[in-house]
């Protein structure tokens, strides 16, 4: 880690602490078009919504991070994704059976709690472990931060990212 990154991270952490990731996620997800954009990125492009919201939270502060921490990837793979699959698999049965609908509703709540736990892990890791770097001027724009030049970019993917970005508050001035 270079000294500039260390200094940037030290200045960034108090700002992140003052803006809890869960609160940010709830607020941005409730804005027009964001939920649908996140679900499009998840369902059609395999994106992790918690990771997307975390990266948007960092982007909001003019920061970017490297790879998603492995413990978060494991949590999503082993806890959140199985709950989501089960909830979705039960949807047809739940429409015909109120008891199955009740079970599905509890699974949906557990899935939401698993996502909340994921975001809390990301917040804790962000405040204590990870180093960040400022977003270079050449990467301004959320799609440039989220997508590498090697990633295949589909129109629906770009439109969804732009929909999320349009609901973010303006980037802070260079720090």
PDB file of C-alpha atoms in Angstrom:
ATOM      1  CA  UNK A   1       0.000   0.000   0.000  1.00  0.00           C
ATOM      2  CA  UNK A   2       1.439   3.356  -0.957  1.00  0.00           C
ATOM      3  CA  UNK A   3       1.555   6.309   1.467  1.00  0.00           C
ATOM      4  CA  UNK A   4      -1.095   8.226  -0.490  1.00  0.00           C
ATOM      5  CA  UNK A   5      -3.498   5.292  -0.146  1.00  0.00           C
ATOM      6  CA  UNK A   6      -2.759   5.004   3.577  1.00  0.00           C
ATOM      7  CA  UNK A   7      -3.417   8.706   4.105  1.00  0.00           C
ATOM      8  CA  UNK A   8      -6.569   8.605   1.964  1.00  0.00           C
ATOM      9  CA  UNK A   9      -7.888   5.595   3.904  1.00  0.00           C
ATOM     10  CA  UNK A  10      -7.199   7.305   7.244  1.00  0.00           C
ATOM     11  CA  UNK A  11      -9.182  10.377   6.115  1.00  0.00           C
ATOM     12  CA  UNK A  12     -11.956   8.234   4.634  1.00  0.00           C
ATOM     13  CA  UNK A  13     -12.734   6.012   7.616  1.00  0.00           C
ATOM     14  CA  UNK A  14     -14.327   8.728   9.832  1.00  0.00           C
ATOM     15  CA  UNK A  15     -16.602   9.713   6.927  1.00  0.00           C
ATOM     16  CA  UNK A  16     -17.614   6.087   6.419  1.00  0.00           C
ATOM     17  CA  UNK A  17     -18.263   5.669  10.148  1.00  0.00           C
ATOM     18  CA  UNK A  18     -20.557   8.704  10.053  1.00  0.00           C
ATOM     19  CA  UNK A  19     -22.590   7.176   7.208  1.00  0.00           C
ATOM     20  CA  UNK A  20     -23.531   3.584   8.130  1.00  0.00           C
ATOM     21  CA  UNK A  21     -23.647   1.261   5.134  1.00  0.00           C
ATOM     22  CA  UNK A  22     -26.998  -0.273   6.130  1.00  0.00           C
ATOM     23  CA  UNK A  23     -28.627   3.180   6.329  1.00  0.00           C
ATOM     24  CA  UNK A  24     -27.131   4.109   2.957  1.00  0.00           C
ATOM     25  CA  UNK A  25     -28.340   0.821   1.432  1.00  0.00           C
ATOM     26  CA  UNK A  26     -31.905   1.302   2.670  1.00  0.00           C
ATOM     27  CA  UNK A  27     -32.013   4.901   1.472  1.00  0.00           C
ATOM     28  CA  UNK A  28     -30.562   4.301  -1.990  1.00  0.00           C
ATOM     29  CA  UNK A  29     -32.566   1.100  -2.569  1.00  0.00           C
ATOM     30  CA  UNK A  30     -35.789   3.016  -1.886  1.00  0.00           C
ATOM     31  CA  UNK A  31     -35.039   5.651  -4.530  1.00  0.00           C
ATOM     32  CA  UNK A  32     -36.827   5.469  -7.891  1.00  0.00           C
ATOM     33  CA  UNK A  33     -35.480   2.779 -10.211  1.00  0.00           C
ATOM     34  CA  UNK A  34     -32.726   1.518  -7.912  1.00  0.00           C
ATOM     35  CA  UNK A  35     -34.427  -1.667  -6.715  1.00  0.00           C
ATOM     36  CA  UNK A  36     -35.221  -2.727 -10.281  1.00  0.00           C
ATOM     37  CA  UNK A  37     -31.706  -1.832 -11.462  1.00  0.00           C
ATOM     38  CA  UNK A  38     -30.141  -3.861  -8.646  1.00  0.00           C
ATOM     39  CA  UNK A  39     -32.362  -6.854  -9.381  1.00  0.00           C
ATOM     40  CA  UNK A  40     -31.542  -6.609 -13.098  1.00  0.00           C
ATOM     41  CA  UNK A  41     -27.826  -6.620 -12.317  1.00  0.00           C
ATOM     42  CA  UNK A  42     -28.329  -9.551  -9.931  1.00  0.00           C
ATOM     43  CA  UNK A  43     -30.637 -11.704 -12.046  1.00  0.00           C
ATOM     44  CA  UNK A  44     -29.394 -10.985 -15.559  1.00  0.00           C
ATOM     45  CA  UNK A  45     -25.697 -10.355 -14.916  1.00  0.00           C
ATOM     46  CA  UNK A  46     -24.898 -12.300 -11.739  1.00  0.00           C
ATOM     47  CA  UNK A  47     -23.974  -9.293  -9.614  1.00  0.00           C
ATOM     48  CA  UNK A  48     -24.133  -9.365  -5.838  1.00  0.00           C
ATOM     49  CA  UNK A  49     -26.468  -6.570  -4.708  1.00  0.00           C
ATOM     50  CA  UNK A  50     -24.719  -6.176  -1.349  1.00  0.00           C
ATOM     51  CA  UNK A  51     -21.392  -5.755  -3.122  1.00  0.00           C
ATOM     52  CA  UNK A  52     -22.960  -3.257  -5.521  1.00  0.00           C
ATOM     53  CA  UNK A  53     -24.417  -1.229  -2.648  1.00  0.00           C
ATOM     54  CA  UNK A  54     -21.076  -1.348  -0.795  1.00  0.00           C
ATOM     55  CA  UNK A  55     -19.220  -0.111  -3.869  1.00  0.00           C
ATOM     56  CA  UNK A  56     -21.823   2.654  -4.353  1.00  0.00           C
ATOM     57  CA  UNK A  57     -21.345   3.661  -0.701  1.00  0.00           C
ATOM     58  CA  UNK A  58     -17.597   3.915  -1.267  1.00  0.00           C
ATOM     59  CA  UNK A  59     -18.120   5.679  -4.607  1.00  0.00           C
ATOM     60  CA  UNK A  60     -20.314   8.215  -2.806  1.00  0.00           C
ATOM     61  CA  UNK A  61     -17.208   9.086  -0.765  1.00  0.00           C
ATOM     62  CA  UNK A  62     -14.898   9.188  -3.783  1.00  0.00           C
ATOM     63  CA  UNK A  63     -13.283   5.856  -2.898  1.00  0.00           C
ATOM     64  CA  UNK A  64     -12.838   2.466  -4.486  1.00  0.00           C
ATOM     65  CA  UNK A  65     -11.762  -0.906  -3.123  1.00  0.00           C
ATOM     66  CA  UNK A  66     -10.229  -4.026  -4.565  1.00  0.00           C
ATOM     67  CA  UNK A  67     -11.837  -7.449  -4.516  1.00  0.00           C
ATOM     68  CA  UNK A  68     -14.739  -8.300  -2.271  1.00  0.00           C
ATOM     69  CA  UNK A  69     -13.338  -9.772   0.972  1.00  0.00           C
ATOM     70  CA  UNK A  70     -13.377 -13.592   0.933  1.00  0.00           C
ATOM     71  CA  UNK A  71     -15.409 -13.919   4.140  1.00  0.00           C
ATOM     72  CA  UNK A  72     -18.164 -11.837   2.553  1.00  0.00           C
ATOM     73  CA  UNK A  73     -18.090 -13.929  -0.619  1.00  0.00           C
ATOM     74  CA  UNK A  74     -18.365 -17.071   1.519  1.00  0.00           C
ATOM     75  CA  UNK A  75     -21.289 -15.622   3.511  1.00  0.00           C
ATOM     76  CA  UNK A  76     -23.176 -14.746   0.361  1.00  0.00           C
ATOM     77  CA  UNK A  77     -22.499 -18.141  -1.237  1.00  0.00           C
ATOM     78  CA  UNK A  78     -23.283 -20.226   1.858  1.00  0.00           C
ATOM     79  CA  UNK A  79     -26.088 -18.226   3.497  1.00  0.00           C
ATOM     80  CA  UNK A  80     -27.760 -15.534   1.404  1.00  0.00           C
ATOM     81  CA  UNK A  81     -27.852 -17.260  -1.987  1.00  0.00           C
ATOM     82  CA  UNK A  82     -29.389 -20.528  -0.679  1.00  0.00           C
ATOM     83  CA  UNK A  83     -32.101 -18.533   1.105  1.00  0.00           C
ATOM     84  CA  UNK A  84     -32.810 -16.581  -2.083  1.00  0.00           C
ATOM     85  CA  UNK A  85     -33.001 -19.779  -4.170  1.00  0.00           C
ATOM     86  CA  UNK A  86     -35.359 -21.401  -1.680  1.00  0.00           C
ATOM     87  CA  UNK A  87     -37.587 -18.306  -1.524  1.00  0.00           C
ATOM     88  CA  UNK A  88     -37.794 -18.163  -5.304  1.00  0.00           C
ATOM     89  CA  UNK A  89     -38.386 -21.904  -5.636  1.00  0.00           C
ATOM     90  CA  UNK A  90     -41.326 -21.680  -3.229  1.00  0.00           C
ATOM     91  CA  UNK A  91     -43.043 -18.826  -5.063  1.00  0.00           C
ATOM     92  CA  UNK A  92     -45.376 -20.979  -7.229  1.00  0.00           C
ATOM     93  CA  UNK A  93     -46.415 -23.135  -4.258  1.00  0.00           C
ATOM     94  CA  UNK A  94     -46.899 -20.085  -2.039  1.00  0.00           C
ATOM     95  CA  UNK A  95     -49.424 -18.664  -4.473  1.00  0.00           C
ATOM     96  CA  UNK A  96     -51.601 -21.742  -3.999  1.00  0.00           C
ATOM     97  CA  UNK A  97     -51.022 -22.543  -0.312  1.00  0.00           C
ATOM     98  CA  UNK A  98     -51.183 -20.017   2.526  1.00  0.00           C
ATOM     99  CA  UNK A  99     -49.016 -22.158   4.820  1.00  0.00           C
ATOM    100  CA  UNK A 100     -46.273 -22.310   2.197  1.00  0.00           C
ATOM    101  CA  UNK A 101     -46.719 -18.552   1.739  1.00  0.00           C
ATOM    102  CA  UNK A 102     -46.101 -18.090   5.459  1.00  0.00           C
ATOM    103  CA  UNK A 103     -42.931 -20.213   5.319  1.00  0.00           C
ATOM    104  CA  UNK A 104     -41.783 -18.301   2.239  1.00  0.00           C
ATOM    105  CA  UNK A 105     -42.373 -15.008   4.042  1.00  0.00           C
ATOM    106  CA  UNK A 106     -40.147 -16.118   6.934  1.00  0.00           C
ATOM    107  CA  UNK A 107     -37.466 -17.219   4.474  1.00  0.00           C
ATOM    108  CA  UNK A 108     -37.683 -13.807   2.801  1.00  0.00           C
ATOM    109  CA  UNK A 109     -37.164 -12.154   6.200  1.00  0.00           C
ATOM    110  CA  UNK A 110     -34.167 -14.423   6.871  1.00  0.00           C
ATOM    111  CA  UNK A 111     -32.742 -13.488   3.464  1.00  0.00           C
ATOM    112  CA  UNK A 112     -33.072  -9.789   4.290  1.00  0.00           C
ATOM    113  CA  UNK A 113     -31.374 -10.358   7.648  1.00  0.00           C
ATOM    114  CA  UNK A 114     -28.568 -12.252   5.885  1.00  0.00           C
ATOM    115  CA  UNK A 115     -28.102  -9.295   3.534  1.00  0.00           C
ATOM    116  CA  UNK A 116     -28.071  -6.936   6.499  1.00  0.00           C
ATOM    117  CA  UNK A 117     -25.407  -9.089   8.154  1.00  0.00           C
ATOM    118  CA  UNK A 118     -23.391  -9.029   4.922  1.00  0.00           C
ATOM    119  CA  UNK A 119     -23.524  -5.230   4.826  1.00  0.00           C
ATOM    120  CA  UNK A 120     -22.571  -5.054   8.502  1.00  0.00           C
ATOM    121  CA  UNK A 121     -19.556  -7.282   7.785  1.00  0.00           C
ATOM    122  CA  UNK A 122     -18.575  -5.015   4.891  1.00  0.00           C
ATOM    123  CA  UNK A 123     -18.930  -1.939   7.089  1.00  0.00           C
ATOM    124  CA  UNK A 124     -16.789  -3.477   9.839  1.00  0.00           C
ATOM    125  CA  UNK A 125     -14.137  -4.621   7.372  1.00  0.00           C
ATOM    126  CA  UNK A 126     -14.177  -1.201   5.699  1.00  0.00           C
ATOM    127  CA  UNK A 127     -13.650   0.587   8.988  1.00  0.00           C
ATOM    128  CA  UNK A 128     -10.953  -1.714  10.321  1.00  0.00           C
ATOM    129  CA  UNK A 129      -9.131  -3.695   7.660  1.00  0.00           C
ATOM    130  CA  UNK A 130      -9.374  -2.587   4.062  1.00  0.00           C
ATOM    131  CA  UNK A 131      -7.320   0.059   2.329  1.00  0.00           C
ATOM    132  CA  UNK A 132      -8.973   2.244  -0.262  1.00  0.00           C
ATOM    133  CA  UNK A 133      -7.803   4.470  -3.027  1.00  0.00           C
ATOM    134  CA  UNK A 134      -9.370   7.615  -4.421  1.00  0.00           C
ATOM    135  CA  UNK A 135     -11.239   7.269  -7.671  1.00  0.00           C
ATOM    136  CA  UNK A 136      -8.895   8.539 -10.402  1.00  0.00           C
ATOM    137  CA  UNK A 137     -10.282  11.321 -12.585  1.00  0.00           C
ATOM    138  CA  UNK A 138     -10.188   8.979 -15.593  1.00  0.00           C
ATOM    139  CA  UNK A 139     -12.602   6.631 -13.808  1.00  0.00           C
ATOM    140  CA  UNK A 140     -15.251   9.177 -12.889  1.00  0.00           C
ATOM    141  CA  UNK A 141     -18.632   7.600 -13.409  1.00  0.00           C
ATOM    142  CA  UNK A 142     -19.952   4.582 -11.531  1.00  0.00           C
ATOM    143  CA  UNK A 143     -19.824   2.278 -14.551  1.00  0.00           C
ATOM    144  CA  UNK A 144     -16.104   3.011 -14.963  1.00  0.00           C
ATOM    145  CA  UNK A 145     -15.481   2.113 -11.322  1.00  0.00           C
ATOM    146  CA  UNK A 146     -17.613  -1.045 -11.374  1.00  0.00           C
ATOM    147  CA  UNK A 147     -16.667  -2.430 -14.769  1.00  0.00           C
ATOM    148  CA  UNK A 148     -13.166  -3.246 -15.878  1.00  0.00           C
ATOM    149  CA  UNK A 149     -12.291  -2.526 -19.475  1.00  0.00           C
ATOM    150  CA  UNK A 150     -12.153  -6.290 -20.060  1.00  0.00           C
ATOM    151  CA  UNK A 151     -15.690  -6.960 -18.843  1.00  0.00           C
ATOM    152  CA  UNK A 152     -18.314  -7.507 -21.443  1.00  0.00           C
ATOM    153  CA  UNK A 153     -20.855  -4.739 -21.130  1.00  0.00           C
ATOM    154  CA  UNK A 154     -24.424  -5.365 -22.138  1.00  0.00           C
ATOM    155  CA  UNK A 155     -26.849  -2.531 -22.692  1.00  0.00           C
ATOM    156  CA  UNK A 156     -29.099  -3.665 -19.826  1.00  0.00           C
ATOM    157  CA  UNK A 157     -26.087  -3.738 -17.512  1.00  0.00           C
ATOM    158  CA  UNK A 158     -25.019  -0.203 -18.404  1.00  0.00           C
ATOM    159  CA  UNK A 159     -28.580   1.104 -18.163  1.00  0.00           C
ATOM    160  CA  UNK A 160     -29.007  -0.453 -14.712  1.00  0.00           C
ATOM    161  CA  UNK A 161     -25.718   1.009 -13.453  1.00  0.00           C
ATOM    162  CA  UNK A 162     -26.647   4.431 -14.797  1.00  0.00           C
ATOM    163  CA  UNK A 163     -30.049   4.165 -13.115  1.00  0.00           C
ATOM    164  CA  UNK A 164     -28.371   3.522  -9.756  1.00  0.00           C
ATOM    165  CA  UNK A 165     -25.813   6.283 -10.318  1.00  0.00           C
ATOM    166  CA  UNK A 166     -28.539   8.801 -11.148  1.00  0.00           C
ATOM    167  CA  UNK A 167     -29.920   8.319  -7.635  1.00  0.00           C
ATOM    168  CA  UNK A 168     -26.603   8.822  -5.829  1.00  0.00           C
ATOM    169  CA  UNK A 169     -25.786  12.148  -4.294  1.00  0.00           C
ATOM    170  CA  UNK A 170     -23.101  14.106  -6.171  1.00  0.00           C
ATOM    171  CA  UNK A 171     -19.525  12.994  -5.666  1.00  0.00           C
ATOM    172  CA  UNK A 172     -17.619  14.957  -3.048  1.00  0.00           C
ATOM    173  CA  UNK A 173     -14.938  17.369  -4.182  1.00  0.00           C
ATOM    174  CA  UNK A 174     -11.449  15.935  -4.466  1.00  0.00           C
ATOM    175  CA  UNK A 175      -9.916  15.414  -1.052  1.00  0.00           C
TER     176      UNK A 175
END
